[in-house]
Amino acid sequence: MIKLSKMHKRLLALSAVMPMGAAVAQTAPAADTPQLETITVTAQRRTENIKDVPVSVSTLKDEKLDVLVSGGQDIRLLAGKVPSLNVESSNGRTFPRFYIRGYGNTDFSTFASQPVSLVYDDVVQENGILKGFPIFDVANVEVLRGPQGTLFGRNTPAGVVKFESEKPNTKGIEGYYNLSLATHNTANVEAAANIPLSKEWAMRVSTLRQHRDNFVDNTFTHQNDVLEGYNEHAERVQFLYQPDTTFNALFNVHSRTTDGSARLFRANLIKKGTNDFTDGYDFTKINTNGQNTQSLSTNGANARLTWDLGAVKLFSITGYEGVDNYFSRGDIDGGAPGQVPFQVETGGGLTDLKQYSQEFRVESKNAGPLNWQSGVYYFSEDANGYSNNFNSTTGAQTSHLASHQKNTAWAAFGSVNYAVSDDFMLRGGLRYTNDKKDFNTVEAVNVVQIGPSGVSESKSKVNWDVSGTYKINKDVNAYARVATGFRAPSIAAANSSVPITVADAETIVSYEAGIKADLFNRRARASVSVYDYDVKNQQLTVVGGNSNVTKLINAAKTKGRGVEAEFEAFVTSDFKVTAGGSYNFTEIRDPSLSVIKNPWSTVLNPINAAGRVVIDGNPLPQAPKWTFNATAKYNWALENGNLFVLTDWSYRSKINFFLYEATEFTGKAMLEGGLRVGYNWDGGKYEVAAFGRNITNTQRIIGAIDFNNLTGMVNEPRQFGVQFKGNF
């Protein structure tokens, strides 16, 4: 055993200095040498080894995902946890905005669309309100970078974030419970139970309860005395029907309810001429005379049916997602009289939203070199939304604008895989999409609308992708991919000074190549990808600069390029590390494009003859050039269990908040870390741990209000807590 261990060490050292493509005769690993489990993904709508998929894709699952959600955070916790992914929101725990490779959309209007699609249990969550569904009882999260315009249903030119819930099974009763308590009485309770009902039926019930006390004192005459708390619960019930090996049906019903504080906008947070906090800043205090509240109720259901017909498999995916009520009201000027130039707060939301989708897909099961899949897709959304303005001094509503949007789309798609040889696989995909939106103003109170009260937009587009995967050896694959994507036109509501605005459809052409490898007898794996993309007519959101006015525009061209890399390894049997990083360069290329500036800021871009800021050459908003993430876990085996220490870190470089560059609106680089010390026993059945999130208490300005004074938003505070988990 000792001789084999020494031989193995020599082999590892030799492998480390040899070229990746070199053929090396490897001995079998020692019996006690751990190996990384094979990761399978459904990035191509089939279950495949992640190494074989010609797409830059990352996964989050198991312990790594559990650690991130332990502090009761919402879906924004995914920001920076894999290369090239950012998530932020000006609405707090609701309405997250996703960015992949710097490509996203800062639009905060009720009907905003995003170029990053979020898919939960094979059903697209199109409206931004739906994208914030909590993370619990999840089997896997996949981040698919670059255009996914042929196999996924809606608006995916930047990529897809894909969630898959744990599924019921008929094997036996099993489940887990997970309880944590942290700073500010942040409580997180999560549980799931799998219950076989018969040989053919099984049920899985999952639930989440989250709470945080209000802890930010409002020093303005005790109005809304304390803020920043929330209460949230979500449920999911699934039924599996599997009478035989040729058919199964999975039914899913889910809901979410949340209420608490809306995002806190802090007046004069940014020191003039810098991007530092103003003197005297204190996270636990705010001085505002406006009201602050947020509530949301959503529900949904889906049915996923599969027929195995021998030569082919047939899939039917039927989805419904609804918003029963959404309302968010915040003091956008951020302060009280004497601090800010005007007294205004806004409230907006949805009175109802109904989304239906249906997909039929058939895939081949050929033993030969050629396999294919094809299908049709239908999407329908009907939404009623509104925005209100209020006088912060009196609390009286000063205006009301209600709008309605009807969106229908259908698509036909197909893809082909052809094994040219044992080592070379070619793939190609094609999709035709037709998308139609009808938008109109339903009611306007104290809003004199300019222009027509309604518009209709319709656009059709063919997207395609071609890729190839080549096996350099049994452990190393190289791939290359060319892909296109499409996002349908977007429509924004009117206001007193801007009519209904329409942003034309945007398209992308992307080139990508990469290498994926298993290393050292699968004790490690690594991947690296490079990409280059051009977006034509990118949809951008412009805020008035000196007033609360938003409108949509198109940039003639946006350029992006970069590199992504990931690494995972057992350094020893007890020590495991992961690391990832990305470089994302973005640039707006449109010399004719200019925007109104915020008069309180120090603008760094040229000013044209009309006094507007020229944004040609600027990076996209919320697009850091550099991101890094890393985790490390060390385990000590004891007589009756295991003691472990785990730490995780994420870093992003500076970002622009808006389309123009200004000293005050450039967010500083940010590094956040977590630490977890715990003990598990009875074969991992039980675990107790102490944890910290943002352990260095990093405090950063992460967003601002464009049309106001130097009002901004900050990141989540440091947390310490304890957690207990059990499995049965």
XYZ file of C-alpha atoms in Angstrom:
728
model
C 0.000 0.000 0.000
C 2.900 2.363 0.837
C 4.663 1.597 -2.464
C 1.482 2.243 -4.445
C 0.990 5.589 -2.681
C 4.533 6.714 -3.556
C 4.091 5.608 -7.159
C 0.829 7.501 -7.342
C 2.525 10.673 -6.034
C 5.229 10.410 -8.699
C 2.572 9.994 -11.365
C 0.714 13.075 -10.159
C 3.895 15.130 -10.234
C 4.668 13.900 -13.758
C 1.134 14.683 -14.944
C 1.348 18.203 -13.562
C 4.260 19.149 -15.850
C 3.112 17.365 -19.004
C 0.940 18.992 -21.691
C -2.787 18.531 -21.192
C -3.142 16.556 -24.391
C -0.266 14.157 -23.747
C -1.124 10.493 -23.361
C -0.106 9.127 -19.958
C -0.481 5.551 -18.759
C -2.228 5.984 -15.416
C -2.476 3.383 -12.719
C -5.677 2.861 -10.829
C -6.053 5.135 -7.803
C -5.494 3.796 -4.327
C -8.571 2.483 -2.583
C -8.649 5.416 -0.142
C -8.086 8.077 -2.812
C -11.260 10.116 -3.328
C -12.549 10.929 -6.786
C -14.832 13.737 -7.865
C -18.304 12.591 -8.752
C -19.370 12.854 -12.375
C -21.443 15.986 -12.950
C -24.363 15.618 -15.335
C -26.242 18.581 -16.772
C -29.196 19.151 -19.069
C -27.742 22.133 -20.916
C -28.678 20.489 -24.243
C -32.047 19.216 -22.906
C -30.506 15.743 -22.507
C -28.703 14.398 -19.462
C -24.985 14.460 -20.309
C -21.605 14.524 -18.626
C -20.687 18.193 -18.196
C -17.362 17.497 -19.909
C -19.124 16.451 -23.127
C -21.367 19.520 -23.426
C -20.074 22.155 -25.902
C -21.248 25.067 -23.755
C -19.627 27.015 -20.948
C -21.707 25.774 -18.008
C -21.324 25.841 -14.210
C -23.251 23.992 -11.536
C -24.084 24.621 -7.894
C -25.427 21.756 -5.798
C -25.277 19.844 -2.522
C -23.132 21.337 0.240
C -21.888 24.305 -1.763
C -25.434 25.453 -2.415
C -26.553 24.721 1.142
C -23.777 26.880 2.570
C -24.825 29.853 0.454
C -28.481 29.760 1.532
C -27.767 29.103 5.228
C -28.065 32.793 6.156
C -31.577 33.199 4.798
C -30.542 35.253 1.774
C -32.570 35.442 -1.429
C -31.567 34.515 -4.973
C -29.107 37.426 -5.187
C -26.682 35.248 -3.214
C -25.736 33.613 -6.539
C -23.910 36.780 -7.633
C -20.254 35.991 -8.213
C -20.515 32.402 -7.019
C -19.715 31.096 -10.501
C -17.723 32.890 -13.209
C -19.407 35.656 -15.215
C -22.648 35.723 -13.179
C -23.993 38.829 -11.457
C -27.381 39.308 -9.782
C -28.705 42.555 -8.275
C -31.962 44.322 -7.529
C -33.287 47.764 -6.676
C -36.402 46.046 -5.251
C -34.775 44.048 -2.474
C -35.822 40.397 -2.238
C -38.128 40.714 -5.241
C -37.431 41.417 -8.907
C -33.788 40.253 -9.268
C -31.859 41.223 -12.399
C -29.386 38.727 -13.869
C -26.243 39.372 -15.917
C -24.040 36.818 -17.667
C -20.754 37.879 -19.227
C -21.688 41.482 -18.429
C -24.802 41.224 -20.565
C -28.066 42.032 -18.793
C -30.664 44.731 -18.306
C -31.083 47.298 -15.505
C -34.745 47.947 -16.379
C -36.807 48.088 -13.168
C -40.222 48.617 -14.751
C -43.028 46.143 -14.098
C -42.989 44.775 -17.649
C -39.207 44.620 -18.062
C -37.652 41.726 -19.959
C -34.150 40.393 -19.435
C -31.633 38.733 -21.794
C -30.853 36.147 -19.099
C -33.664 33.627 -18.840
C -34.503 31.860 -15.590
C -35.955 28.362 -15.959
C -37.371 26.580 -12.905
C -38.332 22.919 -13.347
C -38.323 23.307 -17.152
C -40.733 26.282 -17.040
C -39.459 29.747 -17.956
C -40.043 32.512 -15.389
C -40.393 35.438 -17.775
C -41.461 38.404 -15.662
C -38.799 39.729 -13.302
C -41.115 39.273 -10.300
C -41.215 35.508 -10.950
C -37.423 35.203 -11.071
C -37.030 35.664 -7.314
C -38.584 32.360 -6.219
C -36.590 31.119 -3.193
C -33.931 28.414 -3.337
C -34.967 25.363 -1.302
C -35.025 21.595 -1.834
C -33.114 22.128 -5.064
C -31.159 19.311 -6.693
C -29.044 21.467 -8.966
C -28.499 24.947 -10.350
C -26.978 25.258 -13.810
C -25.640 28.483 -15.310
C -25.506 28.200 -19.107
C -23.482 31.039 -20.611
C -23.872 32.603 -24.005
C -26.848 32.460 -26.344
C -29.202 29.534 -25.702
C -31.501 30.548 -28.519
C -32.451 27.175 -30.003
C -33.415 24.818 -27.175
C -34.869 27.127 -24.514
C -38.167 28.914 -24.787
C -37.824 32.644 -24.136
C -35.355 35.523 -24.525
C -32.012 33.828 -23.872
C -29.312 35.816 -25.754
C -27.131 36.164 -22.625
C -27.763 32.691 -21.239
C -29.925 30.672 -18.871
C -29.970 30.115 -15.105
C -31.671 26.755 -14.640
C -33.077 25.303 -11.394
C -34.195 21.731 -10.879
C -36.103 20.734 -7.748
C -35.510 17.435 -5.996
C -38.029 14.964 -7.396
C -40.232 12.440 -5.597
C -39.472 8.732 -5.869
C -41.098 5.437 -4.869
C -38.033 4.010 -3.078
C -39.096 4.866 0.449
C -39.790 7.566 3.005
C -36.920 10.037 3.193
C -36.309 13.732 3.657
C -34.487 16.361 5.665
C -34.947 19.328 7.977
C -32.680 22.355 8.206
C -32.893 25.056 10.863
C -30.687 28.109 11.368
C -30.710 31.234 13.512
C -28.448 34.203 12.859
C -27.867 37.894 13.531
C -30.973 40.121 13.732
C -33.037 37.015 14.545
C -32.635 35.844 10.979
C -34.384 32.475 11.011
C -34.330 29.965 8.176
C -36.423 26.782 8.408
C -36.428 24.369 5.497
C -37.786 20.833 5.266
C -38.809 18.205 2.739
C -40.356 14.752 2.874
C -40.579 12.102 0.171
C -43.554 9.787 0.718
C -44.323 6.771 -1.507
C -48.091 6.468 -1.816
C -48.110 3.167 -3.703
C -45.937 1.249 -6.140
C -46.915 3.766 -8.816
C -47.356 7.039 -6.919
C -45.040 9.150 -4.753
C -45.308 12.601 -3.210
C -42.648 15.120 -2.161
C -43.568 18.057 0.079
C -41.103 20.919 0.573
C -41.404 24.097 2.602
C -39.363 27.170 3.493
C -39.886 29.737 6.248
C -37.648 32.818 6.541
C -37.709 35.747 8.932
C -35.517 38.687 9.849
C -36.255 41.330 12.461
C -36.323 44.985 11.525
C -33.032 46.455 12.724
C -32.373 49.722 10.838
C -33.615 52.641 12.948
C -35.441 55.449 11.184
C -34.416 58.591 13.033
C -37.082 60.793 11.422
C -39.761 61.427 14.065
C -40.195 57.661 14.560
C -42.027 57.117 11.251
C -41.669 53.492 10.139
C -39.570 53.185 13.288
C -37.475 50.188 12.265
C -36.826 48.721 8.799
C -34.988 45.966 6.831
C -36.965 42.998 8.165
C -38.904 40.406 6.187
C -41.154 37.384 6.470
C -41.267 34.838 3.701
C -42.685 31.393 3.154
C -42.762 29.143 0.130
C -44.150 25.686 -0.535
C -43.835 23.034 -3.206
C -45.838 19.811 -3.527
C -44.950 17.279 -6.222
C -46.595 14.038 -7.282
C -44.913 11.358 -9.361
C -46.936 8.785 -11.269
C -44.855 5.994 -12.797
C -46.940 2.912 -13.670
C -44.171 1.295 -15.718
C -40.845 2.014 -17.429
C -42.447 3.586 -20.493
C -44.394 6.448 -18.908
C -44.069 8.853 -16.004
C -45.845 12.025 -15.006
C -44.549 14.661 -12.600
C -46.984 17.237 -11.218
C -45.782 20.309 -9.354
C -47.718 22.956 -7.384
C -45.875 25.812 -5.673
C -46.439 29.191 -4.054
C -44.597 32.067 -2.415
C -45.623 34.840 -0.031
C -43.327 37.572 1.235
C -43.732 40.886 3.031
C -41.485 43.356 4.805
C -39.241 46.250 3.893
C -38.687 47.367 0.346
C -35.160 48.357 -0.653
C -33.781 51.145 1.527
C -32.687 54.138 -0.534
C -30.293 56.242 1.538
C -30.172 59.972 0.827
C -26.728 61.526 0.290
C -25.085 58.164 0.902
C -22.221 58.951 -1.488
C -19.659 61.635 -0.692
C -19.548 64.238 -3.467
C -16.561 63.807 -5.790
C -15.846 60.267 -4.555
C -17.418 56.830 -4.457
C -16.978 56.620 -0.684
C -19.642 56.619 1.998
C -20.521 60.064 3.243
C -19.167 61.043 6.641
C -21.174 59.607 9.509
C -22.688 56.745 7.519
C -24.173 54.013 9.690
C -25.899 50.963 8.186
C -28.195 50.645 11.183
C -29.646 54.158 10.785
C -31.633 55.985 8.131
C -33.461 59.317 8.139
C -36.484 59.199 5.852
C -40.016 60.554 5.998
C -41.356 58.215 3.328
C -43.241 54.978 3.754
C -41.543 51.685 3.041
C -43.318 48.384 2.456
C -43.327 45.416 0.143
C -45.640 42.426 -0.362
C -45.787 39.647 -2.912
C -47.904 36.565 -3.496
C -47.231 34.134 -6.349
C -48.400 30.651 -7.311
C -47.755 28.161 -10.041
C -48.214 24.626 -11.300
C -46.716 22.446 -13.986
C -47.039 18.970 -15.441
C -44.118 17.148 -17.068
C -45.056 13.983 -18.929
C -42.639 11.525 -20.551
C -43.393 8.628 -22.883
C -40.675 6.159 -23.863
C -41.781 4.828 -27.230
C -38.714 2.732 -27.927
C -37.012 4.570 -30.769
C -37.976 7.983 -29.417
C -38.974 9.753 -26.211
C -41.859 12.199 -26.154
C -42.059 15.043 -23.629
C -44.892 17.384 -22.743
C -44.252 20.329 -20.385
C -47.245 22.408 -19.343
C -46.655 25.388 -17.077
C -48.648 28.074 -15.302
C -47.167 30.914 -13.245
C -49.198 33.642 -11.598
C -48.732 36.758 -9.504
C -51.780 37.341 -7.320
C -50.468 40.580 -5.900
C -47.252 42.561 -5.885
C -46.691 45.983 -4.354
C -43.475 47.764 -3.441
C -43.357 51.307 -2.048
C -40.168 53.139 -1.197
C -38.828 56.620 -0.563
C -36.800 57.087 -3.731
C -35.437 60.462 -2.653
C -34.061 58.566 0.307
C -34.387 61.248 2.943
C -36.331 63.773 4.951
C -36.963 67.509 4.396
C -33.742 69.495 4.370
C -31.721 66.546 3.033
C -33.151 66.224 -0.452
C -34.298 68.601 -3.201
C -37.824 67.209 -3.470
C -40.233 65.023 -1.548
C -41.357 62.019 -3.575
C -41.814 58.320 -3.129
C -43.006 55.719 -5.594
C -45.053 52.569 -5.415
C -45.590 50.048 -8.137
C -46.559 46.502 -8.796
C -48.882 44.011 -10.408
C -52.566 43.534 -9.710
C -52.329 40.204 -11.499
C -50.174 38.259 -13.928
C -50.941 34.984 -15.649
C -48.372 33.095 -17.681
C -49.067 29.874 -19.596
C -46.543 27.819 -21.532
C -46.665 24.536 -23.391
C -43.857 22.564 -24.964
C -43.944 19.298 -26.878
C -40.576 17.769 -27.604
C -39.453 14.479 -29.108
C -35.930 13.099 -28.933
C -34.380 10.092 -30.621
C -32.705 7.140 -28.897
C -30.576 5.874 -31.762
C -27.630 3.587 -31.063
C -25.932 4.881 -34.203
C -24.003 8.119 -34.767
C -27.059 10.324 -35.494
C -29.457 11.592 -32.841
C -31.895 14.465 -32.879
C -34.615 16.287 -31.007
C -37.342 18.657 -32.149
C -40.395 20.353 -30.758
C -42.861 23.214 -30.632
C -43.328 25.829 -27.920
C -46.126 28.237 -26.976
C -46.037 31.096 -24.475
C -48.775 33.460 -23.303
C -48.576 36.200 -20.688
C -51.305 38.581 -19.546
C -50.251 41.206 -17.004
C -51.757 44.274 -15.360
C -49.287 46.598 -13.695
C -49.186 50.098 -12.293
C -46.979 52.819 -10.862
C -47.934 55.463 -8.303
C -46.248 58.584 -7.002
C -46.716 59.923 -3.475
C -45.873 63.069 -1.577
C -43.495 61.980 1.173
C -44.459 64.882 3.433
C -48.178 64.207 3.440
C -48.254 60.577 2.310
C -50.900 61.470 -0.276
C -50.930 59.763 -3.663
C -50.194 62.283 -6.412
C -50.512 60.149 -9.557
C -51.507 56.721 -10.823
C -50.737 55.008 -14.109
C -52.084 51.523 -14.858
C -51.020 49.515 -17.915
C -51.801 46.175 -19.507
C -49.549 43.938 -21.566
C -50.466 40.850 -23.548
C -47.556 38.813 -24.885
C -47.880 35.694 -27.033
C -45.115 33.746 -28.723
C -44.636 30.452 -30.441
C -41.619 28.609 -31.758
C -40.556 25.497 -33.643
C -37.103 24.101 -32.937
C -34.793 21.180 -33.588
C -31.230 20.019 -33.069
C -29.029 17.243 -34.436
C -26.007 15.470 -32.954
C -23.734 13.503 -35.286
C -20.744 11.432 -34.132
C -18.305 11.858 -37.009
C -15.980 9.460 -35.189
C -15.454 8.107 -31.701
C -13.582 11.304 -30.879
C -15.490 14.018 -32.746
C -19.120 15.055 -32.226
C -20.902 17.708 -34.307
C -24.087 19.461 -33.139
C -26.405 21.972 -34.726
C -29.662 23.628 -33.762
C -32.334 25.790 -35.390
C -35.294 27.694 -33.969
C -37.986 29.890 -35.493
C -39.717 32.290 -33.076
C -42.669 34.613 -33.538
C -43.300 37.077 -30.708
C -46.160 39.603 -30.354
C -46.850 42.204 -27.652
C -49.863 44.444 -27.201
C -49.442 47.229 -24.644
C -51.899 49.923 -23.595
C -52.604 52.411 -20.840
C -55.647 51.394 -18.796
C -55.932 54.340 -16.423
C -54.031 57.615 -15.942
C -54.664 59.858 -12.931
C -52.732 63.142 -12.878
C -50.613 61.828 -15.725
C -51.010 63.620 -19.045
C -49.871 60.960 -21.472
C -47.940 62.016 -24.559
C -48.520 60.083 -27.749
C -50.753 57.041 -28.320
C -52.303 55.156 -25.443
C -51.299 51.787 -26.875
C -48.773 50.093 -29.168
C -48.364 46.659 -30.736
C -45.103 45.014 -31.694
C -44.477 41.773 -33.544
C -41.198 40.196 -34.569
C -40.072 36.879 -36.051
C -36.561 35.508 -35.974
C -34.570 32.387 -36.897
C -31.759 31.454 -34.512
C -29.120 28.796 -34.957
C -26.026 27.315 -33.358
C -23.253 24.973 -34.500
C -20.724 23.289 -32.235
C -18.142 20.556 -32.206
C -16.540 18.518 -29.420
C -13.229 16.728 -29.889
C -11.806 14.179 -27.424
C -8.107 14.955 -27.118
C -7.850 11.883 -24.917
C -10.160 10.001 -22.563
C -9.871 12.763 -19.949
C -9.738 15.943 -22.029
C -12.308 17.428 -24.417
C -12.036 20.561 -26.540
C -15.038 22.318 -28.038
C -15.964 25.261 -30.232
C -19.351 26.893 -30.708
C -20.986 29.599 -32.804
C -24.442 30.649 -31.653
C -27.045 33.338 -32.175
C -29.734 34.697 -29.866
C -32.766 36.955 -29.947
C -34.748 39.066 -27.509
C -38.150 40.329 -28.592
C -39.033 44.045 -28.519
C -39.704 45.553 -25.091
C -42.259 48.213 -24.212
C -42.163 50.725 -21.354
C -45.104 52.686 -19.947
C -45.545 56.374 -20.588
C -45.356 59.222 -18.091
C -46.006 62.957 -18.125
C -42.951 63.812 -20.243
C -42.187 60.619 -22.199
C -44.616 58.612 -24.347
C -44.787 54.827 -24.432
C -41.342 53.781 -25.641
C -40.375 50.673 -27.587
C -36.960 49.066 -27.811
C -36.534 47.075 -31.003
C -35.514 43.420 -30.918
C -31.876 42.761 -30.067
C -29.763 39.985 -31.573
C -26.414 38.441 -30.717
C -23.747 36.429 -32.527
C -21.316 34.660 -30.209
C -18.105 32.687 -30.766
C -16.832 30.414 -27.999
C -14.151 27.767 -27.529
C -12.973 25.850 -24.513
C -11.325 22.837 -22.905
C -12.797 20.604 -20.177
C -10.655 18.027 -18.424
C -10.653 15.413 -15.689
C -7.224 15.372 -14.049
C -5.170 13.064 -11.842
C -7.449 10.033 -12.016
C -10.463 12.299 -11.476
C -9.104 13.791 -8.282
C -9.479 17.120 -10.060
C -11.307 18.716 -12.952
C -10.750 21.962 -14.819
C -12.329 23.957 -17.604
C -11.474 27.121 -19.473
C -13.432 28.982 -22.152
C -12.889 32.064 -24.278
C -15.656 33.974 -26.037
C -16.396 36.958 -28.234
C -19.853 38.373 -28.959
C -21.564 41.219 -30.780
C -25.019 42.442 -29.798
C -26.963 44.413 -32.365
C -29.622 46.895 -31.170
C -29.126 46.080 -27.492
C -32.074 47.239 -25.404
C -31.018 49.736 -22.725
C -32.930 51.595 -20.024
C -32.432 55.332 -19.595
C -33.475 57.217 -16.467
C -34.169 60.947 -16.709
C -31.008 62.105 -14.954
C -32.820 64.911 -13.118
C -36.344 63.511 -12.862
C -38.135 60.203 -12.343
C -38.525 59.449 -16.043
C -37.558 56.161 -17.690
C -37.527 55.147 -21.320
C -36.114 52.410 -23.539
C -33.485 52.897 -26.244
C -31.349 50.697 -28.502
C -27.572 50.836 -28.810
C -26.407 50.190 -32.354
C -23.823 47.660 -31.162
C -22.351 46.219 -27.979
C -19.110 44.280 -27.919
C -18.157 41.629 -25.391
C -15.230 39.272 -24.968
C -13.630 37.371 -22.156
C -12.272 34.259 -20.476
C -13.751 31.908 -17.842
C -12.024 29.193 -15.856
C -13.027 26.740 -13.122
C -11.092 24.225 -11.063
C -12.069 21.638 -8.455
C -9.810 19.146 -6.686
C -9.137 16.897 -3.745
C -5.741 18.135 -2.568
C -5.780 15.290 -0.055
C -8.468 12.850 0.993
C -9.598 15.371 3.604
C -8.950 18.666 1.811
C -11.055 19.829 -1.139
C -10.828 23.151 -2.991
C -12.691 24.879 -5.809
C -11.850 28.057 -7.685
C -13.284 30.024 -10.562
C -12.719 33.290 -12.306
C -13.696 35.369 -15.291
C -12.629 38.382 -17.303
C -15.575 40.099 -19.003
C -14.988 43.076 -21.282
C -18.051 44.966 -22.537
C -18.269 48.130 -24.613
C -21.172 50.165 -26.007
C -20.431 51.217 -29.583
C -22.810 53.934 -30.725
C -21.400 57.474 -31.259
C -24.915 58.880 -31.646
C -26.120 57.716 -28.222
C -26.319 60.203 -25.332
C -28.244 60.443 -22.056
C -29.190 63.106 -19.509
C -26.814 63.228 -16.555
C -27.507 63.446 -12.869
C -26.678 67.085 -11.927
C -25.223 66.048 -8.557
C -22.577 63.723 -10.055
C -19.056 64.200 -11.382
C -19.449 62.920 -14.936
C -16.360 61.406 -16.571
C -17.664 61.095 -20.145
C -17.741 63.776 -22.863
C -20.689 66.184 -22.905
C -22.196 67.009 -26.309
C -23.551 70.374 -27.529
C -26.978 69.579 -26.095
C -25.507 69.090 -22.619
C -26.026 65.332 -22.707
C -23.518 62.638 -21.810
C -22.042 60.641 -24.698
C -21.877 56.977 -23.634
C -20.039 55.558 -26.660
C -17.174 53.365 -25.455
C -18.597 52.798 -21.959
C -18.925 49.358 -20.363
C -22.386 47.996 -19.680
C -23.900 48.722 -16.249
C -23.399 46.159 -13.461
C -20.692 44.421 -15.543
C -17.471 43.856 -13.546
C -14.402 43.072 -15.619
C -13.055 40.569 -13.099
C -14.762 38.031 -10.857
C -13.200 35.326 -8.702
C -14.684 32.713 -6.394
C -13.119 30.018 -4.247
C -14.017 27.474 -1.578
C -11.918 25.260 0.652
C -13.002 22.497 3.037
C -10.910 20.482 5.453
C -12.330 17.439 7.217
C -11.066 15.668 10.341
C -12.372 12.141 10.821
C -13.119 11.474 14.493
C -14.197 8.295 16.235
C -17.925 8.967 15.968
C -18.156 11.607 13.249
C -16.387 14.304 11.273
C -15.266 17.801 12.194
C -14.911 20.216 9.298
C -14.050 23.803 8.390
C -15.314 25.331 5.178
C -14.748 28.789 3.761
C -16.050 30.436 0.588
C -15.082 33.741 -1.053
C -16.252 35.831 -3.982
C -14.725 38.942 -5.535
C -15.801 41.331 -8.234
C -13.969 44.343 -9.590
C -15.509 47.812 -9.829
C -18.763 48.381 -11.697
C -20.701 51.222 -13.299
C -24.193 51.724 -11.930
C -25.512 53.540 -15.013
C -24.918 53.937 -18.728
C -22.705 56.980 -18.194
C -19.572 57.014 -16.076
C -19.407 59.213 -12.989
C -17.066 59.240 -10.009
C -19.918 58.892 -7.534
C -21.673 56.138 -9.477
C -18.730 53.767 -9.825
C -19.071 50.929 -7.345
C -15.848 49.904 -5.663
C -14.418 46.400 -5.937
C -16.026 44.026 -3.436
C -14.761 40.924 -1.626
C -17.094 38.884 0.572
C -16.362 35.692 2.448
C -18.107 33.022 4.459
C -16.923 30.610 7.130
C -18.518 27.449 8.458
C -17.290 25.194 11.278
C -19.291 22.066 11.975
C -19.577 18.496 13.077
C -21.568 15.698 11.441
C -22.193 12.199 12.723
C -24.103 8.971 12.104
C -22.783 8.743 8.547
C -23.643 12.366 7.844
C -27.234 11.958 8.942
C -26.965 14.848 11.407
C -24.928 18.047 11.354
C -24.494 21.049 13.612
C -22.510 24.093 12.519
C -21.671 27.696 13.289
C -21.401 30.004 10.309
C -20.673 33.539 9.247
C -21.618 35.371 6.066
C -19.717 38.459 4.884
C -17.355 37.731 7.769
C -15.075 40.706 7.018
C -18.108 43.019 7.255
C -17.410 44.443 3.818
C -19.646 47.460 3.230
C -20.083 48.745 -0.293
C -22.368 51.031 -2.241
C -23.814 48.673 -4.851
C -26.442 50.831 -6.559
C -27.831 54.335 -6.780
C -30.843 56.392 -7.876
C -30.015 58.030 -11.188
C -32.468 60.925 -11.209
C -31.950 62.082 -7.648
C -29.254 63.426 -5.369
C -26.465 61.061 -4.317
C -28.901 58.447 -3.022
C -27.661 54.868 -2.961
C -28.046 51.280 -1.769
C -25.692 49.003 0.150
C -24.896 45.292 0.327
C -26.074 42.834 2.973
C -24.473 43.173 6.432
C -22.349 40.629 8.265
C -24.136 37.670 9.839
C -23.182 35.034 12.383
C -25.389 32.076 13.130
C -25.852 28.413 14.022
C -27.472 25.655 12.006
C -28.743 22.135 12.588
C -29.547 19.671 9.805
C -30.976 16.203 9.902
C -31.840 13.553 7.329
C -34.271 10.691 7.584
